[in-house]
Amino acid sequence: MSQNSVPTVVLGVIGADVHAIGNQILEHALEEAGIEPVNIGVMSSQQEFVEAAVETGADAIWVSSLYGHGEMDCRGLRDKCVEAGISDILLYVGGNLVIGKCSWEGVKELFLNMGYDRAYPPGTRPQDAIDDLRQDLVEQRESKDVVCSLD
Amino acid sequence: MSSALLIDIGSTYTKVACFDLERAELLARSQACTTVREDVNLGLQQALENIPGWQQADYRLACSSAAGGLKIAAIGLVPGLTAEAARRAALGAGSRVVKTCSYELTEADIAELEDLAADIILLAGGTDGGNQEIILHNARLLADSKIEDPILVAGNRSAADRVAELLDKGKKEFYLTENVMPELEKLNIEPARERIREIFLERIVKARGLDRVTELIDEVVMPTPAAVLRAAEILARGTSEKEGWGELMVVDIGGATTDVHSAAAGTPTRSGVSQRGLEEPFLKRTVEGDLGIRYCASDLFQAVKPNRWQQLYQSFYEKDLELQQLEDYVNKICQQTEYLPVSQEETELENMLGREAVRLATSRHAGSLRTIYTPRGASFIQEGKDLTGIKKVIGTGGIVVHNKNPELVLAGVLQENQLEEEKLTPLAPDFYLDDDYLLAAAGLLAEVEADAALRILQKYLKEIDQGEKN
């Protein structure tokens, strides 16, 4: 993870999805909030998310999926992170994750079970996710401190 | 009359060319065997004997690839990112990349690096502000190793101080420069390239005894491949005085490697294509160590499927190829690397080997297009350079220079001759030949007299008649 004080977030749109606008808004919102965005753009593969996170020492990966194939595209990302040595990176996912009539609670659970730390429904304000990120990073640091003091 | 004496001290021959700069005229050229093991000046002196009045030349510059050339081991983090960026910096500086490492170095890697005795170890890893862990780990291992090669650090800026501290403690000779990939997929290889060249001049030229040439001439200024790349650059871009040829490629088919240079942006030529992956440098050089037509002819023979050789032979010469015949010939030239084809059949076999070396080398150099079917229809992703629009391809190396039909060999660059679809190699370029081996000389000259260098290139590179080209 990045050793400097500014958190880094890799963000992009996964799969064959070409919806660019929301992702650009997220990038601006992160920048405004003093977080370093690494935007890998649309039509990004899991591999590209992981490689970008490894090389930039990112604290979190934010995956967007808006075309309804989210479940298929997002599955296995956590495993790849574990494999690449960044197992404790925060994974957030958001967008129109599935098509069809499903309750949001069900969808959320599906993605949390796939190893994502947070999942967001359509209409979420960027600020909400940014607030969550700050909180998660603080918690992560505290839990690491606990581990260190136990050593 | 102002004149320039330009010397290429190669691994086998020391080649000298003398130019009249005002008229852009080749006055004389000569060559002798390179004698870098005893005293480089012996061979140089011998070559100079055939150049009348060489002492009066205004510039007397040399480039060199003698004694193994410039060998670099490149270390990065992710294979397709900083490790690849480090490789590109090394290749762009005119070196041979003897090893590329990614992620954490292992004890085995260190042992191999100790054995390799590279001239420079290029240590990259992490974007600026990004991953520090790996480059620090790698620096620690290098510091503790027996490696004596100079280490050029071109990785995460935030880790540079600590990397320097570690290497300093390990008593290593090291240099710091800018990150080869400061931001994700942003390539920044110029500073590293410059630094490599400086290290080459300060340290390696001396270590090889090449600095002794100063008894006869001014100095060795760069590795030969860097001079060729410089020639490609000036020929493409032109100078403030004279327009260049525009984007182009240079293909050099040698005994041990096939080198491909492109001076081209390589951005998509079609609409609706998005580009992926690490940024491409305008000046790109790739070296294929398995595609030479002497030392590694057997690798080349193996790299191509048997029926492909047969089809190719049929389409070239309208007769059947006995595969055994080709294999026997390949074995022969691998062992007798000085051997030149004598009979008509041998020439035919040579042409096929050259053609496939060119095809494979350019297909690896150029990018490719992938089609992705999305819910909104087909979408295209380009990885690497789009070179389909290249109008000029310059060939060099014995196989094309001493050939009645060099276009047969060079046609390996054409997209229609690639085996994989959507390889972005040139569609319909004109072919040129560097039959006086002037590219390196002109690249050297470009350092001091860019206009003259450009005029010489445009004058002496000869267009090849391609017959019924459409």
CSV table of C-alpha atoms in Angstrom, one decimal, chain B:
chain,number,residue,atom,x,y,z
B,1,MET,CA,35.2,21.9,-48.1
B,2,SER,CA,34.0,20.6,-44.8
B,3,SER,CA,34.0,16.9,-44.3
B,4,ALA,CA,33.1,14.2,-41.8
B,5,LEU,CA,34.7,10.9,-41.0
B,6,LEU,CA,32.2,8.5,-39.5
B,7,ILE,CA,33.2,5.2,-38.1
B,8,ASP,CA,31.2,2.2,-37.0
B,9,ILE,CA,33.3,-0.1,-34.8
B,10,GLY,CA,31.2,-3.3,-35.2
B,11,SER,CA,31.7,-6.7,-33.6
B,12,THR,CA,33.3,-8.0,-36.9
B,13,TYR,CA,34.2,-5.0,-39.0
B,14,THR,CA,35.3,-1.5,-38.5
B,15,LYS,CA,33.5,0.5,-41.2
B,16,VAL,CA,34.5,4.0,-42.2
B,17,ALA,CA,32.7,6.5,-44.4
B,18,CYS,CA,33.9,9.9,-45.4
B,19,PHE,CA,31.5,12.6,-46.5
B,20,ASP,CA,31.7,16.0,-48.2
B,21,LEU,CA,29.1,17.9,-46.1
B,22,GLU,CA,28.3,20.7,-48.5
B,23,ARG,CA,27.5,18.5,-51.4
B,24,ALA,CA,26.2,15.6,-49.2
B,25,GLU,CA,28.5,13.3,-51.1
B,26,LEU,CA,30.1,10.0,-50.1
B,27,LEU,CA,33.8,10.6,-50.8
B,28,ALA,CA,35.2,7.2,-49.7
B,29,ARG,CA,34.4,4.2,-47.6
B,30,SER,CA,36.4,1.4,-46.3
B,31,GLN,CA,36.4,-1.4,-43.8
B,32,ALA,CA,38.8,-3.6,-41.9
B,33,CYS,CA,38.5,-6.3,-39.2
B,34,THR,CA,37.7,-5.0,-35.8
B,35,THR,CA,40.7,-5.5,-33.4
B,36,VAL,CA,39.2,-4.6,-30.1
B,37,ARG,CA,40.8,-7.5,-28.3
B,38,GLU,CA,44.3,-6.4,-29.1
B,39,ASP,CA,44.1,-2.7,-29.8
B,40,VAL,CA,41.1,-1.1,-31.5
B,41,ASN,CA,43.4,1.3,-33.4
B,42,LEU,CA,45.1,-1.5,-35.4
B,43,GLY,CA,41.9,-2.2,-37.3
B,44,LEU,CA,40.9,1.4,-37.4
B,45,GLN,CA,44.3,2.5,-38.8
B,46,GLN,CA,44.0,-0.2,-41.5
B,47,ALA,CA,40.5,1.0,-42.5
B,48,LEU,CA,41.7,4.6,-42.6
B,49,GLU,CA,44.5,3.8,-45.0
B,50,ASN,CA,42.0,3.7,-47.8
B,51,ILE,CA,40.5,7.1,-47.0
B,52,PRO,CA,42.6,9.8,-48.5
B,53,GLY,CA,43.0,12.9,-46.4
B,54,TRP,CA,41.1,11.6,-43.4
B,55,GLN,CA,43.2,13.6,-41.1
B,56,GLN,CA,41.7,16.8,-42.5
B,57,ALA,CA,38.1,15.8,-41.7
B,58,ASP,CA,36.3,18.4,-39.6
B,59,TYR,CA,34.5,15.7,-37.6
B,60,ARG,CA,35.8,12.3,-36.8
B,61,LEU,CA,33.2,10.4,-34.8
B,62,ALA,CA,32.6,6.8,-34.0
B,63,CYS,CA,29.9,4.5,-32.7
B,64,SER,CA,30.5,1.0,-31.5
B,65,SER,CA,28.8,-2.3,-31.0
B,66,ALA,CA,32.1,-4.2,-30.5
B,67,ALA,CA,32.9,-6.6,-27.7
B,68,GLY,CA,29.3,-7.6,-27.2
B,69,GLY,CA,27.7,-4.2,-27.5
B,70,LEU,CA,26.0,-2.6,-24.6
B,71,LYS,CA,24.3,-5.2,-22.4
B,72,ILE,CA,21.6,-4.2,-20.0
B,73,ALA,CA,19.5,-6.2,-17.5
B,74,ALA,CA,16.2,-4.5,-16.9
B,75,ILE,CA,14.3,-4.9,-13.6
B,76,GLY,CA,10.7,-3.7,-13.0
B,77,LEU,CA,7.6,-4.6,-11.1
B,78,VAL,CA,4.7,-5.7,-13.3
B,79,PRO,CA,5.8,-7.4,-16.5
B,80,GLY,CA,3.6,-5.3,-18.8
B,81,LEU,CA,4.3,-2.0,-17.0
B,82,THR,CA,7.5,-0.9,-15.3
B,83,ALA,CA,9.5,-4.0,-16.4
B,84,GLU,CA,8.4,-3.3,-20.0
B,85,ALA,CA,9.1,0.4,-19.6
B,86,ALA,CA,12.6,-0.4,-18.4
B,87,ARG,CA,13.1,-2.7,-21.3
B,88,ARG,CA,12.1,0.0,-23.8
B,89,ALA,CA,14.4,2.5,-22.2
B,90,ALA,CA,17.3,0.0,-22.5
B,91,LEU,CA,16.4,-0.9,-26.1
B,92,GLY,CA,16.0,2.8,-27.1
B,93,ALA,CA,19.4,3.5,-25.7
B,94,GLY,CA,20.8,1.0,-28.2
B,95,SER,CA,21.5,-1.9,-25.8
B,96,ARG,CA,20.9,-5.6,-25.8
B,97,VAL,CA,18.6,-6.6,-23.1
B,98,VAL,CA,20.2,-9.7,-21.6
B,99,LYS,CA,17.6,-10.3,-18.9
B,100,THR,CA,14.3,-8.8,-17.8
B,101,CYS,CA,13.0,-9.4,-14.2
B,102,SER,CA,9.7,-8.5,-12.6
B,103,TYR,CA,8.3,-8.6,-9.1
B,104,GLU,CA,10.7,-9.5,-6.2
B,105,LEU,CA,14.1,-10.7,-7.3
B,106,THR,CA,15.0,-14.1,-6.1
B,107,GLU,CA,18.3,-15.6,-5.1
B,108,ALA,CA,18.4,-17.4,-8.4
B,109,ASP,CA,17.8,-14.1,-10.3
B,110,ILE,CA,20.7,-12.5,-8.4
B,111,ALA,CA,23.0,-15.5,-9.2
B,112,GLU,CA,22.1,-15.2,-12.8
B,113,LEU,CA,22.7,-11.4,-12.8
B,114,GLU,CA,26.1,-12.0,-11.2
B,115,ASP,CA,27.0,-14.5,-14.0
B,116,LEU,CA,25.7,-12.3,-16.8
B,117,ALA,CA,28.0,-9.4,-16.1
B,118,ALA,CA,25.8,-6.9,-17.8
B,119,ASP,CA,27.2,-3.5,-18.5
B,120,ILE,CA,24.3,-1.7,-16.7
B,121,ILE,CA,21.5,-2.9,-14.4
B,122,LEU,CA,18.4,-0.7,-14.9
B,123,LEU,CA,16.3,-0.8,-11.7
B,124,ALA,CA,12.8,0.4,-12.0
B,125,GLY,CA,9.5,-0.4,-10.2
B,126,GLY,CA,6.5,1.5,-9.0
B,127,THR,CA,4.9,4.7,-10.2
B,128,ASP,CA,5.9,7.9,-8.4
B,129,GLY,CA,4.2,7.6,-5.1
B,130,GLY,CA,3.3,4.0,-5.8
B,131,ASN,CA,4.7,0.7,-4.7
B,132,GLN,CA,8.0,1.0,-2.8
B,133,GLU,CA,8.2,-2.4,-1.2
B,134,ILE,CA,9.4,-4.3,-4.3
B,135,ILE,CA,12.1,-1.8,-5.5
B,136,LEU,CA,13.4,-1.6,-1.9
B,137,HIS,CA,13.5,-5.4,-1.7
B,138,ASN,CA,15.3,-5.6,-5.0
B,139,ALA,CA,17.8,-2.8,-4.1
B,140,ARG,CA,18.6,-4.7,-0.8
B,141,LEU,CA,19.3,-7.9,-2.7
B,142,LEU,CA,21.4,-6.1,-5.3
B,143,ALA,CA,23.3,-4.3,-2.5
B,144,ASP,CA,24.1,-7.6,-0.8
B,145,SER,CA,25.1,-9.3,-4.0
B,146,LYS,CA,28.5,-9.6,-5.7
B,147,ILE,CA,27.3,-7.6,-8.6
B,148,GLU,CA,29.8,-4.9,-9.7
B,149,ASP,CA,27.9,-3.5,-12.7
B,150,PRO,CA,26.7,0.1,-12.4
B,151,ILE,CA,23.1,0.3,-11.3
B,152,LEU,CA,20.9,2.9,-12.8
B,153,VAL,CA,17.8,3.6,-10.6
B,154,ALA,CA,14.8,4.8,-12.6
B,155,GLY,CA,11.9,3.7,-10.4
B,156,ASN,CA,9.4,5.2,-7.9
B,157,ARG,CA,10.7,8.6,-6.9
B,158,SER,CA,9.4,8.4,-3.4
B,159,ALA,CA,11.6,5.4,-2.8
B,160,ALA,CA,14.7,6.7,-4.6
B,161,ASP,CA,16.4,8.1,-1.4
B,162,ARG,CA,16.1,4.8,0.4
B,163,VAL,CA,17.2,2.8,-2.7
B,164,ALA,CA,20.3,5.1,-2.9
B,165,GLU,CA,21.0,4.5,0.8
B,166,LEU,CA,20.9,0.7,0.4
B,167,LEU,CA,23.1,0.7,-2.7
B,168,ASP,CA,25.5,3.0,-1.1
B,169,LYS,CA,25.8,0.8,2.0
B,170,GLY,CA,26.4,-2.2,-0.4
B,171,LYS,CA,29.2,-0.1,-2.0
B,172,LYS,CA,27.6,-0.3,-5.4
B,173,GLU,CA,28.3,2.1,-8.2
B,174,PHE,CA,24.9,3.6,-8.9
B,175,TYR,CA,23.1,6.5,-10.6
B,176,LEU,CA,19.7,8.0,-10.1
B,177,THR,CA,17.4,9.2,-12.8
B,178,GLU,CA,13.7,9.9,-13.4
B,179,ASN,CA,11.1,7.1,-13.2
B,180,VAL,CA,10.6,5.3,-16.5
B,181,MET,CA,6.9,5.1,-15.7
B,182,PRO,CA,6.0,8.0,-13.4
B,183,GLU,CA,2.3,7.6,-13.8
B,184,LEU,CA,0.4,4.5,-14.7
B,185,GLU,CA,1.0,3.6,-18.4
B,186,LYS,CA,2.9,7.0,-18.9
B,187,LEU,CA,6.2,6.3,-20.5
B,188,ASN,CA,9.2,8.5,-19.6
B,189,ILE,CA,12.2,6.8,-21.0
B,190,GLU,CA,14.2,9.8,-22.3
B,191,PRO,CA,16.0,10.6,-19.0
B,192,ALA,CA,17.0,7.0,-18.5
B,193,ARG,CA,18.2,6.7,-22.1
B,194,GLU,CA,20.3,9.8,-21.8
B,195,ARG,CA,21.8,8.5,-18.5
B,196,ILE,CA,22.6,5.1,-20.1
B,197,ARG,CA,24.4,6.9,-22.9
B,198,GLU,CA,26.4,8.9,-20.4
B,199,ILE,CA,27.4,5.7,-18.5
B,200,PHE,CA,28.3,4.1,-21.8
B,201,LEU,CA,30.6,6.9,-22.6
B,202,GLU,CA,32.1,7.4,-19.2
B,203,ARG,CA,32.6,3.9,-18.2
B,204,ILE,CA,32.0,1.2,-20.9
B,205,VAL,CA,33.9,2.8,-23.7
B,206,LYS,CA,36.9,3.0,-21.5
B,207,ALA,CA,36.5,-0.5,-20.1
B,208,ARG,CA,36.5,-1.9,-23.6
B,209,GLY,CA,39.6,0.0,-24.6
B,210,LEU,CA,37.5,2.0,-27.1
B,211,ASP,CA,38.7,5.3,-25.7
B,212,ARG,CA,42.1,4.6,-27.3
B,213,VAL,CA,40.6,5.7,-30.6
B,214,THR,CA,41.1,9.3,-29.4
B,215,GLU,CA,44.7,8.9,-30.6
B,216,LEU,CA,43.3,8.9,-34.1
B,217,ILE,CA,39.9,10.4,-34.1
B,218,ASP,CA,37.7,12.6,-31.8
B,219,GLU,CA,35.7,10.1,-29.8
B,220,VAL,CA,33.2,7.3,-29.6
B,221,VAL,CA,29.8,9.0,-29.1
B,222,MET,CA,27.2,6.3,-28.8
B,223,PRO,CA,26.4,2.6,-29.3
B,224,THR,CA,25.7,1.7,-32.9
B,225,PRO,CA,22.0,0.8,-32.5
B,226,ALA,CA,21.4,4.2,-31.0
B,227,ALA,CA,23.0,5.8,-34.1
B,228,VAL,CA,20.7,3.9,-36.3
B,229,LEU,CA,17.7,4.9,-34.2
B,230,ARG,CA,18.9,8.5,-34.4
B,231,ALA,CA,19.1,8.2,-38.2
B,232,ALA,CA,15.5,6.9,-38.4
B,233,GLU,CA,14.4,9.8,-36.2
B,234,ILE,CA,16.0,12.5,-38.3
B,235,LEU,CA,14.9,11.0,-41.5
B,236,ALA,CA,11.3,10.9,-40.3
B,237,ARG,CA,11.1,14.2,-38.6
B,238,GLY,CA,13.4,16.3,-40.7
B,239,THR,CA,15.3,19.3,-39.5
B,240,SER,CA,14.4,23.0,-39.3
B,241,GLU,CA,15.9,23.5,-42.7
B,242,LYS,CA,14.7,20.4,-44.5
B,243,GLU,CA,11.5,18.3,-44.4
B,244,GLY,CA,11.8,14.7,-43.5
B,245,TRP,CA,10.1,11.6,-45.0
B,246,GLY,CA,7.4,11.3,-42.4
B,247,GLU,CA,6.7,8.2,-40.3
B,248,LEU,CA,8.9,5.2,-41.3
B,249,MET,CA,10.4,1.9,-40.2
B,250,VAL,CA,13.9,0.4,-40.4
B,251,VAL,CA,14.3,-3.3,-40.5
B,252,ASP,CA,17.8,-4.7,-40.0
B,253,ILE,CA,18.1,-8.4,-40.6
B,254,GLY,CA,21.4,-9.7,-39.0
B,255,GLY,CA,23.0,-13.0,-38.3
B,256,ALA,CA,22.2,-13.0,-34.6
B,257,THR,CA,19.2,-10.7,-34.4
B,258,THR,CA,16.6,-8.9,-36.4
B,259,ASP,CA,16.1,-5.3,-35.2
B,260,VAL,CA,13.0,-3.3,-36.1
B,261,HIS,CA,12.9,0.5,-35.6
B,262,SER,CA,9.8,2.6,-36.0
B,263,ALA,CA,9.7,6.4,-36.0
B,264,ALA,CA,6.0,6.8,-35.7
B,265,ALA,CA,3.3,7.8,-33.3
B,266,GLY,CA,1.3,4.6,-33.9
B,267,THR,CA,-2.0,6.0,-32.8
B,268,PRO,CA,-5.2,4.4,-34.2
B,269,THR,CA,-5.9,5.1,-37.9
B,270,ARG,CA,-9.5,3.9,-37.7
B,271,SER,CA,-12.2,5.6,-35.7
B,272,GLY,CA,-13.9,4.0,-32.8
B,273,VAL,CA,-10.7,2.3,-31.6
B,274,SER,CA,-9.5,2.7,-28.0
B,275,GLN,CA,-5.8,2.3,-27.2
B,276,ARG,CA,-4.7,0.2,-24.3
B,277,GLY,CA,-1.6,-0.6,-22.3
B,278,LEU,CA,1.7,1.1,-21.8
B,279,GLU,CA,2.2,4.3,-23.8
B,280,GLU,CA,4.3,3.7,-27.0
B,281,PRO,CA,7.4,5.8,-27.7
B,282,PHE,CA,7.6,7.6,-31.0
B,283,LEU,CA,11.0,6.1,-31.5
B,284,LYS,CA,10.7,2.4,-30.8
B,285,ARG,CA,13.3,-0.3,-31.2
B,286,THR,CA,12.8,-4.0,-30.7
B,287,VAL,CA,15.4,-6.7,-31.0
B,288,GLU,CA,14.5,-10.3,-31.7
B,289,GLY,CA,17.3,-12.5,-30.4
B,290,ASP,CA,15.8,-15.6,-31.9
B,291,LEU,CA,15.4,-14.3,-35.4
B,292,GLY,CA,18.8,-14.1,-37.0
B,293,ILE,CA,19.7,-15.8,-40.2
B,294,ARG,CA,23.0,-17.2,-39.1
B,295,TYR,CA,23.7,-17.8,-35.4
B,296,CYS,CA,20.1,-18.6,-34.5
B,297,ALA,CA,18.8,-19.7,-37.9
B,298,SER,CA,17.7,-23.0,-36.3
B,299,ASP,CA,15.5,-21.1,-33.8
B,300,LEU,CA,14.0,-19.3,-36.8
B,301,PHE,CA,13.5,-22.6,-38.6
B,302,GLN,CA,11.7,-24.0,-35.5
B,303,ALA,CA,9.6,-20.8,-35.0
B,304,VAL,CA,7.8,-21.4,-38.3
B,305,LYS,CA,5.5,-24.3,-39.0
B,306,PRO,CA,6.8,-26.9,-41.6
B,307,ASN,CA,3.8,-26.4,-43.9
B,308,ARG,CA,4.2,-22.6,-43.8
B,309,TRP,CA,7.7,-23.0,-45.2
B,310,GLN,CA,6.4,-25.2,-47.9
B,311,GLN,CA,3.5,-22.9,-48.8
B,312,LEU,CA,5.9,-19.9,-48.9
B,313,TYR,CA,8.3,-21.8,-51.1
B,314,GLN,CA,5.5,-22.7,-53.4
B,315,SER,CA,4.2,-19.2,-53.7
B,316,PHE,CA,7.7,-17.8,-54.2
B,317,TYR,CA,9.1,-20.3,-56.7
B,318,GLU,CA,6.2,-22.4,-57.8
B,319,LYS,CA,7.8,-25.6,-56.9
B,320,ASP,CA,7.8,-28.0,-53.9
B,321,LEU,CA,10.2,-27.6,-51.0
B,322,GLU,CA,11.9,-30.6,-49.5
B,323,LEU,CA,11.8,-29.6,-45.9
B,324,GLN,CA,15.0,-31.7,-45.2
B,325,GLN,CA,16.8,-29.5,-47.7
B,326,LEU,CA,15.9,-26.4,-45.8
B,327,GLU,CA,16.8,-28.0,-42.5
B,328,ASP,CA,20.2,-29.1,-43.8
B,329,TYR,CA,20.9,-25.7,-45.1
B,330,VAL,CA,19.9,-24.1,-41.8
B,331,ASN,CA,22.3,-26.4,-39.9
B,332,LYS,CA,25.1,-25.5,-42.2
B,333,ILE,CA,24.7,-21.8,-41.8
B,334,CYS,CA,24.4,-22.0,-38.1
B,335,GLN,CA,27.7,-23.7,-37.9
B,336,GLN,CA,29.5,-21.8,-40.7
B,337,THR,CA,28.2,-18.3,-39.9
B,338,GLU,CA,30.4,-16.7,-42.5
B,339,TYR,CA,28.9,-18.9,-45.2
B,340,LEU,CA,27.3,-17.1,-48.2
B,341,PRO,CA,24.8,-18.8,-50.5
B,342,VAL,CA,26.4,-20.0,-53.7
B,343,SER,CA,23.8,-21.8,-55.8
B,344,GLN,CA,20.4,-20.6,-57.0
B,345,GLU,CA,18.7,-23.0,-54.5
B,346,GLU,CA,20.6,-21.7,-51.6
B,347,THR,CA,19.7,-18.1,-52.5
B,348,GLU,CA,16.1,-19.2,-52.6
B,349,LEU,CA,16.3,-20.7,-49.1
B,350,GLU,CA,18.0,-17.6,-47.8
B,351,ASN,CA,15.2,-15.5,-49.1
B,352,MET,CA,12.6,-17.6,-47.3
B,353,LEU,CA,14.5,-17.4,-44.0
B,354,GLY,CA,14.9,-13.6,-44.4
B,355,ARG,CA,11.2,-13.2,-45.3
B,356,GLU,CA,10.0,-15.1,-42.2
B,357,ALA,CA,12.5,-13.3,-39.9
B,358,VAL,CA,11.1,-10.0,-41.2
B,359,ARG,CA,7.5,-11.1,-40.8
B,360,LEU,CA,7.9,-12.3,-37.2
B,361,ALA,CA,10.1,-9.4,-36.1
B,362,THR,CA,7.6,-6.8,-37.4
B,363,SER,CA,4.6,-8.7,-36.1
B,364,ARG,CA,6.2,-8.6,-32.6
B,365,HIS,CA,7.1,-4.9,-33.1
B,366,ALA,CA,3.7,-3.7,-34.3
B,367,GLY,CA,0.5,-3.6,-32.3
B,368,SER,CA,-2.6,-5.5,-32.9
B,369,LEU,CA,-6.3,-4.9,-32.9
B,370,ARG,CA,-8.8,-6.9,-30.9
B,371,THR,CA,-12.5,-6.9,-31.5
B,372,ILE,CA,-14.7,-7.1,-28.5
B,373,TYR,CA,-18.4,-7.7,-28.9
B,374,THR,CA,-20.4,-5.6,-26.5
B,375,PRO,CA,-24.1,-5.3,-25.9
B,376,ARG,CA,-23.8,-2.2,-28.1
B,377,GLY,CA,-22.1,-4.0,-31.0
B,378,ALA,CA,-18.4,-4.5,-31.9
B,379,SER,CA,-15.8,-2.4,-30.3
B,380,PHE,CA,-12.1,-2.3,-31.0
B,381,ILE,CA,-9.1,-2.3,-28.7
B,382,GLN,CA,-5.6,-1.5,-30.0
B,383,GLU,CA,-2.6,-2.7,-28.1
B,384,GLY,CA,0.8,-1.4,-29.3
B,385,LYS,CA,1.5,0.7,-32.4
B,386,ASP,CA,-0.7,1.0,-35.4
B,387,LEU,CA,1.8,1.0,-38.3
B,388,THR,CA,-0.6,0.3,-41.1
B,389,GLY,CA,-0.2,3.8,-42.5
B,390,ILE,CA,3.6,3.7,-42.7
B,391,LYS,CA,4.7,4.8,-46.2
B,392,LYS,CA,8.4,4.0,-46.1
B,393,VAL,CA,10.3,0.9,-44.9
B,394,ILE,CA,14.0,0.8,-45.1
B,395,GLY,CA,15.8,-2.5,-45.2
B,396,THR,CA,19.4,-3.2,-44.2
B,397,GLY,CA,21.6,-6.2,-43.5
B,398,GLY,CA,23.4,-8.6,-45.8
B,399,ILE,CA,20.3,-10.6,-46.8
B,400,VAL,CA,18.6,-7.6,-48.5
B,401,VAL,CA,21.7,-5.7,-49.5
B,402,HIS,CA,23.2,-8.6,-51.5
B,403,ASN,CA,20.0,-9.7,-53.0
B,404,LYS,CA,18.5,-9.3,-56.5
B,405,ASN,CA,15.0,-9.4,-55.0
B,406,PRO,CA,15.2,-7.6,-51.7
B,407,GLU,CA,11.4,-6.9,-51.9
B,408,LEU,CA,10.8,-10.6,-51.5
B,409,VAL,CA,12.3,-10.4,-48.0
B,410,LEU,CA,11.0,-7.0,-47.0
B,411,ALA,CA,7.5,-8.0,-48.0
B,412,GLY,CA,7.5,-9.8,-44.6
B,413,VAL,CA,6.4,-6.5,-43.1
B,414,LEU,CA,3.2,-6.2,-45.1
B,415,GLN,CA,-0.1,-6.8,-43.3
B,416,GLU,CA,-1.3,-9.1,-46.0
B,417,ASN,CA,1.6,-11.4,-45.3
B,418,GLN,CA,1.0,-11.7,-41.6
B,419,LEU,CA,-0.4,-14.9,-40.3
B,420,GLU,CA,-2.4,-13.4,-37.5
B,421,GLU,CA,-5.3,-11.2,-38.5
B,422,GLU,CA,-5.4,-7.6,-37.3
B,423,LYS,CA,-1.7,-7.3,-36.9
B,424,LEU,CA,-1.1,-3.6,-37.4
B,425,THR,CA,1.9,-3.7,-39.8
B,426,PRO,CA,2.3,-1.6,-42.9
B,427,LEU,CA,-0.3,-2.0,-45.6
B,428,ALA,CA,1.5,-0.7,-48.7
B,429,PRO,CA,4.8,1.0,-48.0
B,430,ASP,CA,7.6,1.9,-50.4
B,431,PHE,CA,10.7,-0.1,-49.8
B,432,TYR,CA,14.2,1.4,-49.5
B,433,LEU,CA,17.6,-0.1,-49.2
B,434,ASP,CA,20.6,1.0,-47.2
B,435,ASP,CA,23.0,-0.7,-49.4
B,436,ASP,CA,26.0,1.4,-48.4
B,437,TYR,CA,25.4,0.8,-44.7
B,438,LEU,CA,25.0,4.5,-44.1
B,439,LEU,CA,22.3,4.6,-41.4
B,440,ALA,CA,24.7,4.4,-38.4
B,441,ALA,CA,27.1,6.9,-40.1
B,442,ALA,CA,24.2,9.3,-40.7
B,443,GLY,CA,22.9,8.9,-37.2
B,444,LEU,CA,26.4,9.9,-35.9
B,445,LEU,CA,26.6,12.8,-38.2
B,446,ALA,CA,23.1,14.0,-37.1
B,447,GLU,CA,24.7,14.8,-33.7
B,448,VAL,CA,26.7,17.6,-35.2
B,449,GLU,CA,25.4,18.4,-38.7
B,450,ALA,CA,21.7,17.4,-38.8
B,451,ASP,CA,20.9,18.9,-42.2
B,452,ALA,CA,23.8,17.2,-43.9
B,453,ALA,CA,22.9,13.9,-42.3
B,454,LEU,CA,19.3,14.2,-43.6
B,455,ARG,CA,20.5,15.1,-47.1
B,456,ILE,CA,22.8,12.2,-47.2
B,457,LEU,CA,20.1,9.7,-46.1
B,458,GLN,CA,17.6,11.1,-48.6
B,459,LYS,CA,20.2,10.8,-51.4
B,460,TYR,CA,21.7,7.4,-50.7
B,461,LEU,CA,18.8,5.3,-49.6
B,462,LYS,CA,17.6,3.7,-52.7
B,463,GLU,CA,14.0,2.9,-53.5
B,464,ILE,CA,13.3,-0.7,-54.5
B,465,ASP,CA,11.2,-1.4,-57.5
B,466,GLN,CA,8.3,-3.5,-56.3
B,467,GLY,CA,7.0,-4.3,-59.7
B,468,GLU,CA,3.2,-4.4,-59.8
B,469,LYS,CA,2.5,-2.9,-56.4
B,470,ASN,CA,-1.0,-1.9,-55.9
